[in-house]
Each structure stands twice: as structure tokens, then as C-alpha cells.
mmCIF file with all atom_site columns, C-alpha atoms and ligand atoms in Angstrom:
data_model
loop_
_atom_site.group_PDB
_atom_site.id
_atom_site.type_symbol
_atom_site.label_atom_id
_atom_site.label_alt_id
_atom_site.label_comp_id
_atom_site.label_asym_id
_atom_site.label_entity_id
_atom_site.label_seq_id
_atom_site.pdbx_PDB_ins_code
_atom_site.Cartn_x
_atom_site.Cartn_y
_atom_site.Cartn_z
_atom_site.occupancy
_atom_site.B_iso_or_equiv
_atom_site.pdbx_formal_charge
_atom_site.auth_seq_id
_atom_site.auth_comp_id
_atom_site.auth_asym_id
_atom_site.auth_atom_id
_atom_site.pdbx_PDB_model_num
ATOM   1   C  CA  . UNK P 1 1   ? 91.649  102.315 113.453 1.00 88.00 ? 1   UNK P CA  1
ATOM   2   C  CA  . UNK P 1 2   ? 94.278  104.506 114.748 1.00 96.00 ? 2   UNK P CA  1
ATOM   3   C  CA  . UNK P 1 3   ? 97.630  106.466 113.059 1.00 97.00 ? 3   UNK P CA  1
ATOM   4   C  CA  . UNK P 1 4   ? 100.483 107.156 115.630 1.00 98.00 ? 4   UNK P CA  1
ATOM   5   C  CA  . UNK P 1 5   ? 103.426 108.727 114.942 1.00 98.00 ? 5   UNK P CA  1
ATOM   6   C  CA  . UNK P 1 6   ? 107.311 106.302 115.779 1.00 99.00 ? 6   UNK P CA  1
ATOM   7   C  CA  . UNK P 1 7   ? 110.691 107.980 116.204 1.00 99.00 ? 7   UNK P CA  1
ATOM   8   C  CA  . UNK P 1 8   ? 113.195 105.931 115.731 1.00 98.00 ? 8   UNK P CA  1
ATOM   9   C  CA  . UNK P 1 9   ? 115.520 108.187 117.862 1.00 98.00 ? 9   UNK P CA  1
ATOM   10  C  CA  . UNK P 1 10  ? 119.576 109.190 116.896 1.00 98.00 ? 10  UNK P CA  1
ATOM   11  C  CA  . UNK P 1 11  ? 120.804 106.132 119.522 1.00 98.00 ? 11  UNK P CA  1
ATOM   12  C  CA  . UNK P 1 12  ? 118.755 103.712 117.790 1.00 98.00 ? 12  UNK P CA  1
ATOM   13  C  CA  . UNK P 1 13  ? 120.030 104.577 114.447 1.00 98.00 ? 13  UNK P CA  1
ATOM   14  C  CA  . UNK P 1 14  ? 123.560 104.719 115.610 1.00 98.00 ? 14  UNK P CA  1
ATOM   15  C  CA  . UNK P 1 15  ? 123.224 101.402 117.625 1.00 98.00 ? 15  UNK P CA  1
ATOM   16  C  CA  . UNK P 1 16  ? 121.869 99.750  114.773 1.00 98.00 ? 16  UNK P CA  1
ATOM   17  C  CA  . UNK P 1 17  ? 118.247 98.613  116.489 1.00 98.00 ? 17  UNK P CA  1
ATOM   18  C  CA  . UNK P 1 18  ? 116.014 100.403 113.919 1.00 98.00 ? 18  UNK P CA  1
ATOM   19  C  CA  . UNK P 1 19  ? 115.130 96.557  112.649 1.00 98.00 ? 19  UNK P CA  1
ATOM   20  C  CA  . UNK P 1 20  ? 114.470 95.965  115.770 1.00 98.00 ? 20  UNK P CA  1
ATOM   21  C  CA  . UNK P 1 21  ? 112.394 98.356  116.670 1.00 98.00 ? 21  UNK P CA  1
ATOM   22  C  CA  . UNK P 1 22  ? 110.297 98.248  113.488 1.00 98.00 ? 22  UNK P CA  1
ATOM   23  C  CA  . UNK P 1 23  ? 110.327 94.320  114.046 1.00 98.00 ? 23  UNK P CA  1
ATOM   24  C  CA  . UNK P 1 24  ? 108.661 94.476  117.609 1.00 98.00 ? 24  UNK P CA  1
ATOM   25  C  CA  . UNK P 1 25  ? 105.867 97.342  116.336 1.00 98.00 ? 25  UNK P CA  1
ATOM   26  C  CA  . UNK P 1 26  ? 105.134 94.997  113.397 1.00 96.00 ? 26  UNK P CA  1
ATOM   27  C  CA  . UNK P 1 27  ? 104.449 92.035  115.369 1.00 97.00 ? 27  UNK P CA  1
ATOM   28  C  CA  . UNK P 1 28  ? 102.448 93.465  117.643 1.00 96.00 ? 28  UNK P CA  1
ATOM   29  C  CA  . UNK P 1 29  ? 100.392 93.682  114.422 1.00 94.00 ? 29  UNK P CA  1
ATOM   30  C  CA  . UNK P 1 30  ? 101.043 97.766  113.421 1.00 95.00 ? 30  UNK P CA  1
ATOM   31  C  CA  . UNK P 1 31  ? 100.842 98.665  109.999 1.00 95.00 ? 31  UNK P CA  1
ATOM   32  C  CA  . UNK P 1 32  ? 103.647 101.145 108.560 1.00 96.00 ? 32  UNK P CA  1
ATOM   33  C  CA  . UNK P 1 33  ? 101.679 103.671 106.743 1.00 96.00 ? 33  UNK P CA  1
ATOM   34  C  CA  . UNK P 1 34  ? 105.364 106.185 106.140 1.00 97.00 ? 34  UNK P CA  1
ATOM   35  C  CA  . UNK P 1 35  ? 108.546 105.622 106.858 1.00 98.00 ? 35  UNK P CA  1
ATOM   36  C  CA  . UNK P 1 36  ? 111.649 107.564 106.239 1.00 98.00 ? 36  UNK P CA  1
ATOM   37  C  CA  . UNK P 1 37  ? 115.227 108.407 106.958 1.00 98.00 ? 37  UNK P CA  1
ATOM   38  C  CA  . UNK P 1 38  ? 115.383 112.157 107.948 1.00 98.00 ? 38  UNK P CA  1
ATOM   39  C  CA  . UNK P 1 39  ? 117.578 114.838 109.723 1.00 98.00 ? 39  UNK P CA  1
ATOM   40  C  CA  . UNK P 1 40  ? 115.167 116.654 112.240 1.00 98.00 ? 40  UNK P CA  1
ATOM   41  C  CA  . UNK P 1 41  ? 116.139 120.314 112.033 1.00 98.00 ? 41  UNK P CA  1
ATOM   42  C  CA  . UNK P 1 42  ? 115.783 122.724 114.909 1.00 98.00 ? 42  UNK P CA  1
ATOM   43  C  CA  . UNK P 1 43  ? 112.982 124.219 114.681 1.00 98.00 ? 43  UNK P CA  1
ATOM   44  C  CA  . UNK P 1 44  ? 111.409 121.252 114.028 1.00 98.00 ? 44  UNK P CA  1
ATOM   45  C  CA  . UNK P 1 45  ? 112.288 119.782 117.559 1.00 98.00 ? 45  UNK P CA  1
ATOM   46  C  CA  . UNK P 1 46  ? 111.141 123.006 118.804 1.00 98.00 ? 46  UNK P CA  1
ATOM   47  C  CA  . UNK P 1 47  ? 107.815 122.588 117.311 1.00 98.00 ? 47  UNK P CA  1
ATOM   48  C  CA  . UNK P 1 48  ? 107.699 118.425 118.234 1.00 98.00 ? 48  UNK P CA  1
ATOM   49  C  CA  . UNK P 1 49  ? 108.709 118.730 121.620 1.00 98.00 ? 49  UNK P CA  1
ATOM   50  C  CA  . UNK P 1 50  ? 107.224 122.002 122.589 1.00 98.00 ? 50  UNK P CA  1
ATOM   51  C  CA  . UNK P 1 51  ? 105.369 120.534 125.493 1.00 98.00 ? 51  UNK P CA  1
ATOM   52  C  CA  . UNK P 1 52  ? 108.839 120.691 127.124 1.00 98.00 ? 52  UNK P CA  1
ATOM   53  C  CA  . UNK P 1 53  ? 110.081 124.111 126.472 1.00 98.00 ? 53  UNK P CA  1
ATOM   54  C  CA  . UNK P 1 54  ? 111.132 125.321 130.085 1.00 98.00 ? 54  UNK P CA  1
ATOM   55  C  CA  . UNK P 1 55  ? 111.977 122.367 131.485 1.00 98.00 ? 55  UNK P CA  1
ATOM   56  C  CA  . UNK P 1 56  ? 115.325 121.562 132.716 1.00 98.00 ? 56  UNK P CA  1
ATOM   57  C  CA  . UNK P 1 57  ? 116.077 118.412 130.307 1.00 98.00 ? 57  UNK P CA  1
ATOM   58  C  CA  . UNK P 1 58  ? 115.227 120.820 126.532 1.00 98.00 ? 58  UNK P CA  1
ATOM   59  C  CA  . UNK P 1 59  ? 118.428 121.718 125.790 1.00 98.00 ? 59  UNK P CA  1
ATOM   60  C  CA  . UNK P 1 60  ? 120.065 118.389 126.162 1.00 98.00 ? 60  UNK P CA  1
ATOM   61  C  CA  . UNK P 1 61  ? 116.518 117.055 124.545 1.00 98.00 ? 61  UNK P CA  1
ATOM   62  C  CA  . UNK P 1 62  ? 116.837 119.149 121.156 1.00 98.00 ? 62  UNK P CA  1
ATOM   63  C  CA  . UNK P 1 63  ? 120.463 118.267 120.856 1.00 98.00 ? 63  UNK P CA  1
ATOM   64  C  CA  . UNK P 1 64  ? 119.989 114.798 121.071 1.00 97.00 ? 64  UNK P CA  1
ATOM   65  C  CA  . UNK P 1 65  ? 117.103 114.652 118.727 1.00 98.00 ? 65  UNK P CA  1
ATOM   66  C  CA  . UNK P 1 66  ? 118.887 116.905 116.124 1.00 98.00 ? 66  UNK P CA  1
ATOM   67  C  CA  . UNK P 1 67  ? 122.152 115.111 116.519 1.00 96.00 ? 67  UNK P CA  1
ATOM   68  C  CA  . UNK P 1 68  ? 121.873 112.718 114.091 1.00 96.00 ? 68  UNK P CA  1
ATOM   69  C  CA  . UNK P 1 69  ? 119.397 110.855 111.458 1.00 98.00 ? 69  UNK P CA  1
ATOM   70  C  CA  . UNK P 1 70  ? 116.285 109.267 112.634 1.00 98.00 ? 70  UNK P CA  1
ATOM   71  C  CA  . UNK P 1 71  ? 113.835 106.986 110.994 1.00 99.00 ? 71  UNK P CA  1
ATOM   72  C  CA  . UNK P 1 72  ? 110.435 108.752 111.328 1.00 99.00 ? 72  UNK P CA  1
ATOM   73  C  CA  . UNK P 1 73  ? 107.476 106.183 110.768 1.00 98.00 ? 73  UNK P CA  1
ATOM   74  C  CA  . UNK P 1 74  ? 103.500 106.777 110.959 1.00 98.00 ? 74  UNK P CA  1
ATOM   75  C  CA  . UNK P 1 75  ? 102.265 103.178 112.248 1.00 97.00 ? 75  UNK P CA  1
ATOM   76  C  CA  . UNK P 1 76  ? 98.545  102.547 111.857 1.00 96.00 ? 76  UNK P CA  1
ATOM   77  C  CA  . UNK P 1 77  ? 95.924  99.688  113.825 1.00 95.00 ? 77  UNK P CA  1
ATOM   78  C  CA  . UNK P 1 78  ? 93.026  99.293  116.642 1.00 95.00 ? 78  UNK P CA  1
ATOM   79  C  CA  . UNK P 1 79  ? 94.197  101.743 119.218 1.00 97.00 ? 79  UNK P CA  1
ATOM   80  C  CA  . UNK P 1 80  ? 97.572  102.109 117.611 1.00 97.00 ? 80  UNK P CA  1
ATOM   81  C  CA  . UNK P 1 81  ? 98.548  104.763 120.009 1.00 98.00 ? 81  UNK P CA  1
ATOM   82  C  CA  . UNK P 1 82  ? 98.516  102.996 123.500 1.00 98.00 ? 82  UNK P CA  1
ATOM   83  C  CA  . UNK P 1 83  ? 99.647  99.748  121.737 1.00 98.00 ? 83  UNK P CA  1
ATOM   84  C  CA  . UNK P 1 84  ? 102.816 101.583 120.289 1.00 98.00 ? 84  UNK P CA  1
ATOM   85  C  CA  . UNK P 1 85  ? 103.142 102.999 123.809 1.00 98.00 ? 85  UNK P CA  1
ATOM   86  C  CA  . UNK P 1 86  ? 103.026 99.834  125.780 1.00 98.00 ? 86  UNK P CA  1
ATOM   87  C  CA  . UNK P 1 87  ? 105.436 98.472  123.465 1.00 98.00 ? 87  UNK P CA  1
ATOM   88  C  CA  . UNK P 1 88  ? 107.747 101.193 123.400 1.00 99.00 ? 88  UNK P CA  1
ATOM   89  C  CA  . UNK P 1 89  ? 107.736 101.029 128.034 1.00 98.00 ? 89  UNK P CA  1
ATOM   90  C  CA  . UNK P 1 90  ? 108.085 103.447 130.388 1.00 98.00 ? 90  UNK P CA  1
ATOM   91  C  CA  . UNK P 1 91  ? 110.295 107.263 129.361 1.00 98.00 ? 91  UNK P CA  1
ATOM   92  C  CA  . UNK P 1 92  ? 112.950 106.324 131.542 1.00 98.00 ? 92  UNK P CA  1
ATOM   93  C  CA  . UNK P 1 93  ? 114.309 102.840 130.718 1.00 98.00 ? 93  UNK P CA  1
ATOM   94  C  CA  . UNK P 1 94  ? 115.661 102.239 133.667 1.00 98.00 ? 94  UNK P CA  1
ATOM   95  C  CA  . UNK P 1 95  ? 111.721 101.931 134.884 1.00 98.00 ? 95  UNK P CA  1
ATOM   96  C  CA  . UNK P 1 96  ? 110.858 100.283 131.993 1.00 98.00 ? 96  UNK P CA  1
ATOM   97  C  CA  . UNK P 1 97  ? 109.161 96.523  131.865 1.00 98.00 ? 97  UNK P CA  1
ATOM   98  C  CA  . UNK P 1 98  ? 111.536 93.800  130.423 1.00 98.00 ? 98  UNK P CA  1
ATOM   99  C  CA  . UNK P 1 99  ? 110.336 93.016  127.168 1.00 98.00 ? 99  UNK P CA  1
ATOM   100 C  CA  . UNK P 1 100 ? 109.587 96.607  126.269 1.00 98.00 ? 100 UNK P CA  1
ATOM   101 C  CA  . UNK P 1 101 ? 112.190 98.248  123.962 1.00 98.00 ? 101 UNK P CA  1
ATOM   102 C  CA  . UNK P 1 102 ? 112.985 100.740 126.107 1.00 98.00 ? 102 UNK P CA  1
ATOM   103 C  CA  . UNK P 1 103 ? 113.466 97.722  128.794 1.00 98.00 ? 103 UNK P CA  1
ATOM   104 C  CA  . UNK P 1 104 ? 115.327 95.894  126.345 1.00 98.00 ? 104 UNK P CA  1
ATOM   105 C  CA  . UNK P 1 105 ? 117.047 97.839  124.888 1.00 98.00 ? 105 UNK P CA  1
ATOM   106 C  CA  . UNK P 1 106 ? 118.003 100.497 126.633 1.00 98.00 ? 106 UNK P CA  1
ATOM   107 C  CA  . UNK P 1 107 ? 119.275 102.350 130.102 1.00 97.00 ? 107 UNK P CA  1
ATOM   108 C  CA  . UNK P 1 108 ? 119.196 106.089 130.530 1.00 98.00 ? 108 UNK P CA  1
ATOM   109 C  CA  . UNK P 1 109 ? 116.054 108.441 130.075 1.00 98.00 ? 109 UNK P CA  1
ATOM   110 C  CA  . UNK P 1 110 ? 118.496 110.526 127.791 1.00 97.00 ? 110 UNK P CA  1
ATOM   111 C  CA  . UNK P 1 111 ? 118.601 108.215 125.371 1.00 98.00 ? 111 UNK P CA  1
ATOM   112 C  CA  . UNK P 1 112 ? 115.743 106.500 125.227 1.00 98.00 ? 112 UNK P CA  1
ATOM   113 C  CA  . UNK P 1 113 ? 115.623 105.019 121.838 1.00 98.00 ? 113 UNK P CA  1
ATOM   114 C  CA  . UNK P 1 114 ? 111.684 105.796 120.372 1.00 98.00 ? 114 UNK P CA  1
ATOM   115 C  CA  . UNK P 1 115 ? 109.602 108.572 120.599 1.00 98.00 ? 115 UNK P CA  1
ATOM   116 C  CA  . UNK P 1 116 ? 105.674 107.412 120.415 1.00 98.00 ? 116 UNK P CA  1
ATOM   117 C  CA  . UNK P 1 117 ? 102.627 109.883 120.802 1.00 98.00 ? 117 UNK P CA  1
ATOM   118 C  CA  . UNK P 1 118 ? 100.774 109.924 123.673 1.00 98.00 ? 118 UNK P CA  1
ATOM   119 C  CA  . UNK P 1 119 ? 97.191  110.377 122.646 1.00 98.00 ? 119 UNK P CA  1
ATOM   120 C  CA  . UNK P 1 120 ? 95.336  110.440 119.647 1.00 98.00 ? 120 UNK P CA  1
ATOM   121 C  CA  . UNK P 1 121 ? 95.757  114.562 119.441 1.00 98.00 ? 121 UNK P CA  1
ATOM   122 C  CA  . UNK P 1 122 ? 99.027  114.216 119.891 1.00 98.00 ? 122 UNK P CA  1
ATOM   123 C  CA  . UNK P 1 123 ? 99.372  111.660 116.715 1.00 98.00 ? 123 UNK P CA  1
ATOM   124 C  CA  . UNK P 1 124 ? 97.389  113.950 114.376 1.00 98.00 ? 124 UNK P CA  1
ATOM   125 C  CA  . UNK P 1 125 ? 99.822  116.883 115.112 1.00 98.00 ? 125 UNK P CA  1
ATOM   126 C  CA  . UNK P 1 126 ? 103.124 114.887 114.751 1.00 98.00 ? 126 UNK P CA  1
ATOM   127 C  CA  . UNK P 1 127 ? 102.234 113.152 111.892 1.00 98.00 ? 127 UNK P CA  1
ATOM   128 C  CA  . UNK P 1 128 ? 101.479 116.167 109.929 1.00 98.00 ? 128 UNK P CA  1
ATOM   129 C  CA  . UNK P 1 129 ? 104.965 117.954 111.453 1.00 98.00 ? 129 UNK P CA  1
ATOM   130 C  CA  . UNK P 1 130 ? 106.944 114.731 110.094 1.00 98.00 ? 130 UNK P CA  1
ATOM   131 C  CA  . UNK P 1 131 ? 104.784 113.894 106.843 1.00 98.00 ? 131 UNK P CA  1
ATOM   132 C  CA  . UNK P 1 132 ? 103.018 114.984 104.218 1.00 98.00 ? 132 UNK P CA  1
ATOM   133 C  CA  . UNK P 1 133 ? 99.753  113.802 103.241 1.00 95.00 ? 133 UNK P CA  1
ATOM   134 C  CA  . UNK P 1 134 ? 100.849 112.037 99.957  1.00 95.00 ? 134 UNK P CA  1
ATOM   135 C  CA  . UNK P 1 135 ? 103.623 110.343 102.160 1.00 96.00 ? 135 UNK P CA  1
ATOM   136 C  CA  . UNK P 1 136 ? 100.955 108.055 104.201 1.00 95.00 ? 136 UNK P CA  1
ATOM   137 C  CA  . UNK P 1 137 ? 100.092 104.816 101.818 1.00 92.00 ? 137 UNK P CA  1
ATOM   138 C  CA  . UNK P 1 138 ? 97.604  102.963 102.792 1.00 77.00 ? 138 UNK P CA  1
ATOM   139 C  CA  . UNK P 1 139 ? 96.747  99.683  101.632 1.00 70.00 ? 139 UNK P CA  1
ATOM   140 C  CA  . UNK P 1 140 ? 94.888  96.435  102.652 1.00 57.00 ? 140 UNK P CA  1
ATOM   141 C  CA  . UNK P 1 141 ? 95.736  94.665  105.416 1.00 55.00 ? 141 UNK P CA  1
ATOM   142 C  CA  . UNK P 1 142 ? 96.054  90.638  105.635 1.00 52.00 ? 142 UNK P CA  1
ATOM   143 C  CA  . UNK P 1 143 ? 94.769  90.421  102.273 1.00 49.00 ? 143 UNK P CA  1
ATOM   144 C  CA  . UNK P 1 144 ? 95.467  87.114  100.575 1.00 43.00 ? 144 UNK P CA  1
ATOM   145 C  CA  . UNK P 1 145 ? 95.068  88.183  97.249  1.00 44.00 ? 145 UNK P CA  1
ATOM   146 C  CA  . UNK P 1 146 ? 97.351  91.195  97.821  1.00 45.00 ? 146 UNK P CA  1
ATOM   147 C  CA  . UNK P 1 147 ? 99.814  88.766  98.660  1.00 44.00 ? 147 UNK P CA  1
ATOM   148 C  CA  . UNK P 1 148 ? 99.354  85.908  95.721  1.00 45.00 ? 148 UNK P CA  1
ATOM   149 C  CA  . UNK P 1 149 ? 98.723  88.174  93.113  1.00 44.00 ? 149 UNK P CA  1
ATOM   150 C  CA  . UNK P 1 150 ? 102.320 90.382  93.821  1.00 43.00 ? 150 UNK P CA  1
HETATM 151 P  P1  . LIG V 2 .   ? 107.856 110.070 126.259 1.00 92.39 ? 201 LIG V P1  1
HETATM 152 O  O1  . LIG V 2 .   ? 108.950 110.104 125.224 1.00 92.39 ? 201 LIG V O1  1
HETATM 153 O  O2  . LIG V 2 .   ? 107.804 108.750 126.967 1.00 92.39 ? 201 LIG V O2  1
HETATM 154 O  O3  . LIG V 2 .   ? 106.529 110.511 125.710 1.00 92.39 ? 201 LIG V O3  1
HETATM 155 P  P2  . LIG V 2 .   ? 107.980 112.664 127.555 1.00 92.39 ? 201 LIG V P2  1
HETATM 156 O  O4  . LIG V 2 .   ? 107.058 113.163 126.502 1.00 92.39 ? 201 LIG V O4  1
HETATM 157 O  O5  . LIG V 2 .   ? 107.612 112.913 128.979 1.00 92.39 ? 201 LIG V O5  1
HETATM 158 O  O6  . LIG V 2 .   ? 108.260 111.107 127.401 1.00 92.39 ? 201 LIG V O6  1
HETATM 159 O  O7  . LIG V 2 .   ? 109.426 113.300 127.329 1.00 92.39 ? 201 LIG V O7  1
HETATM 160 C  C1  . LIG V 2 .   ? 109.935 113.449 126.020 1.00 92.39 ? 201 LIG V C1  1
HETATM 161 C  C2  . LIG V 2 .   ? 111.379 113.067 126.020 1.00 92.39 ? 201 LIG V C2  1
HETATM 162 O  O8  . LIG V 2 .   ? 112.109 113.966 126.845 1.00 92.39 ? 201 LIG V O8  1
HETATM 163 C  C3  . LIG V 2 .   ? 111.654 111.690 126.613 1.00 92.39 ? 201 LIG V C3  1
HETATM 164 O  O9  . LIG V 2 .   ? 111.490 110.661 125.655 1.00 92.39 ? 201 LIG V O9  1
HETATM 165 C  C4  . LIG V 2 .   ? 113.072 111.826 127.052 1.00 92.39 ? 201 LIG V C4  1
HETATM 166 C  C5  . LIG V 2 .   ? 113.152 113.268 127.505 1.00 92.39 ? 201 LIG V C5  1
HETATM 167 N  N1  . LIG V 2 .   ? 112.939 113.373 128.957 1.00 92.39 ? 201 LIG V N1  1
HETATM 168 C  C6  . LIG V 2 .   ? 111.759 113.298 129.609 1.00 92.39 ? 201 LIG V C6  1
HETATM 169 N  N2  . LIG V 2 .   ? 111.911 113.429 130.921 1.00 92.39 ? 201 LIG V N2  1
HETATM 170 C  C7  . LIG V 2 .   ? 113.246 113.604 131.116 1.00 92.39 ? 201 LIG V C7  1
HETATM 171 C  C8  . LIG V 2 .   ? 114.072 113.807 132.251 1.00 92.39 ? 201 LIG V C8  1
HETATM 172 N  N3  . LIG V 2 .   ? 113.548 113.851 133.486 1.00 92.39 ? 201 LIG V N3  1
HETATM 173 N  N4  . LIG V 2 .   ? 115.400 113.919 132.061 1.00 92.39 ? 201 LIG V N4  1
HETATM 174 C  C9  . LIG V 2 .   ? 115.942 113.875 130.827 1.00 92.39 ? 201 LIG V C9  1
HETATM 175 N  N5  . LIG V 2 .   ? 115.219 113.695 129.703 1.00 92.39 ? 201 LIG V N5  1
HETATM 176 C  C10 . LIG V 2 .   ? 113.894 113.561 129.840 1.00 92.39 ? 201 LIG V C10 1
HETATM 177 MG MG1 . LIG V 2 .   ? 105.898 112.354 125.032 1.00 92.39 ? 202 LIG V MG1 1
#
């Protein structure tokens, strides 16, 4: 069982395809462990996307991230990060396999809709940038009694 961390990104929330997007993760069979509406500050998209300090696209990066509310989600399931990955499709949607969201859903690399991690290391990092401990709720999973007794 794996934890990744889901950006719902500013375009997404603005275009209305946050359903969407949590609809597609949740069939694939992810769990939402957190989920929230939240403004991402400055420093930290600094801190989140610090991989990319230097290169050319930053700037444009941190304003676009910090331009508007996201949803921020921790997802959770067998391999959950390369399974939220291969959902989510290539960075640049333009490359991106039809029936991806980014292939779906969207066009330019600038506005790419979802932010996933992209290894386990990764996930463990964001998570804890985005969440706090007592935010991530676990629960069991496909439990019929959780179901019929509720
Ligand atoms: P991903 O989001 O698929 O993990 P990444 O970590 O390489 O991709 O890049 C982070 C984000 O930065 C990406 O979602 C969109 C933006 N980005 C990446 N490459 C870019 C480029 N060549 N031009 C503009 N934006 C880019
Ligand atoms: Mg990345």
C-alpha cells in the first residue's frame, strides 16, 4: 500500500473538472486519505517545486500554481504512485494518451491540470508539505459492514 500526493491544479478548479479528476483517480480504485481546498502560498511552491528552481519555465510555474485555489488530496492503494501517474498522462498534454486527464482534458504543458508525485520519496515529502498528520484518515476499504451499518 502506497500514499501519493494529487494537485488538483488552479485550471482545474477554475474549469470546473475537480469532479472529474477525483472521479477518474477513484475508479481506478484510489482511496482519498485528505482532501482540501487551499491557497498554495509562495514559499510553499518554492519548497514543492524546488526540483525546478533554475529552469526556464519557474517563474511562470510558481505563478500559476499560486494563482488561484487548488484542491490538494493524499490518495492511497497498491502502487498508488505510478497508478496516479498513468492516470494523470504524460507533463505536456499535448503528448499525452487519450483517456488520460491530461489527454482529456487538457492542451498546453502550462496548464496541465494535476500535479502527481513521481516516486514514493517524492510522495512522503509532499504529503507532509500539504498535510498534517491528523489530516490523513484512514479507514477500511470495501468493507461491507462499513457500508450497512452507516
Ligand atoms: P510532472 O508534473 O508531470 O511531474 P515535472 O515535474 O517535470 O512534470 O514538471 C512540473 C511542472 O512544471 C509540470 O507539471 C508543468 C511544468 N513544466 C514542466 N516542464 C515544462 C516546460 N518545458 N514548460 C513549461 N512548463 C513546464
Ligand atoms: Mg513532477
Amino acid at each position: 500500500m502506497e500514499r501519493t500526493l494529487i494537485l488538483a491544479k488552479p485550471d482545474a478548479v477554475q474549469r470546473g473538472l475537480v469532479g472529474d479528476i477525483i472521479a477518474r483517480l477513484e475508479r481506478r480504485g484510489l482511496q482519498i486519505v485528505a482532501l482540501k481546498l487551499m491557497r498554495v502560498t509562495p514559499a510553499l511552491a518554492h519548497e514543492h517545486y524546488k526540483e525546478h528552481q533554475g529552469k526556464p519555465f519557474f517563474a511562470g510555474l510558481i505563478d500559476y500554481i499560486t494563482s488561484c485555489p487548488i484542491v490538494a488530496m493524499v490518495v492511497q492503494g497498491p502502487r498508488a504512485v505510478d497508478v496516479a501517474r498513468s492516470t494523470i498522462g504524460a507533463t505536456d498534454p499535448a503528448a499525452a494518451a487519450p483517456g488520460t486527464i491530461r489527454g482529456d482534458l487538457g492542451l498546453t504543458v502550462g496548464r496541465n491540470l494535476v500535479h502527481g508525485s513521481d516516486s514514493p520519496a517524492s510522495a512522503a515529502r509532499e504529503v507532509a508539505l500539504f498535510f498534517r498528520p491528523d489530516e490523513l484518515l484512514d479507514y477500511a476499504r470495501s468493507s461491507d459492514t462499513w457500508i450497512s451499518e452507516n
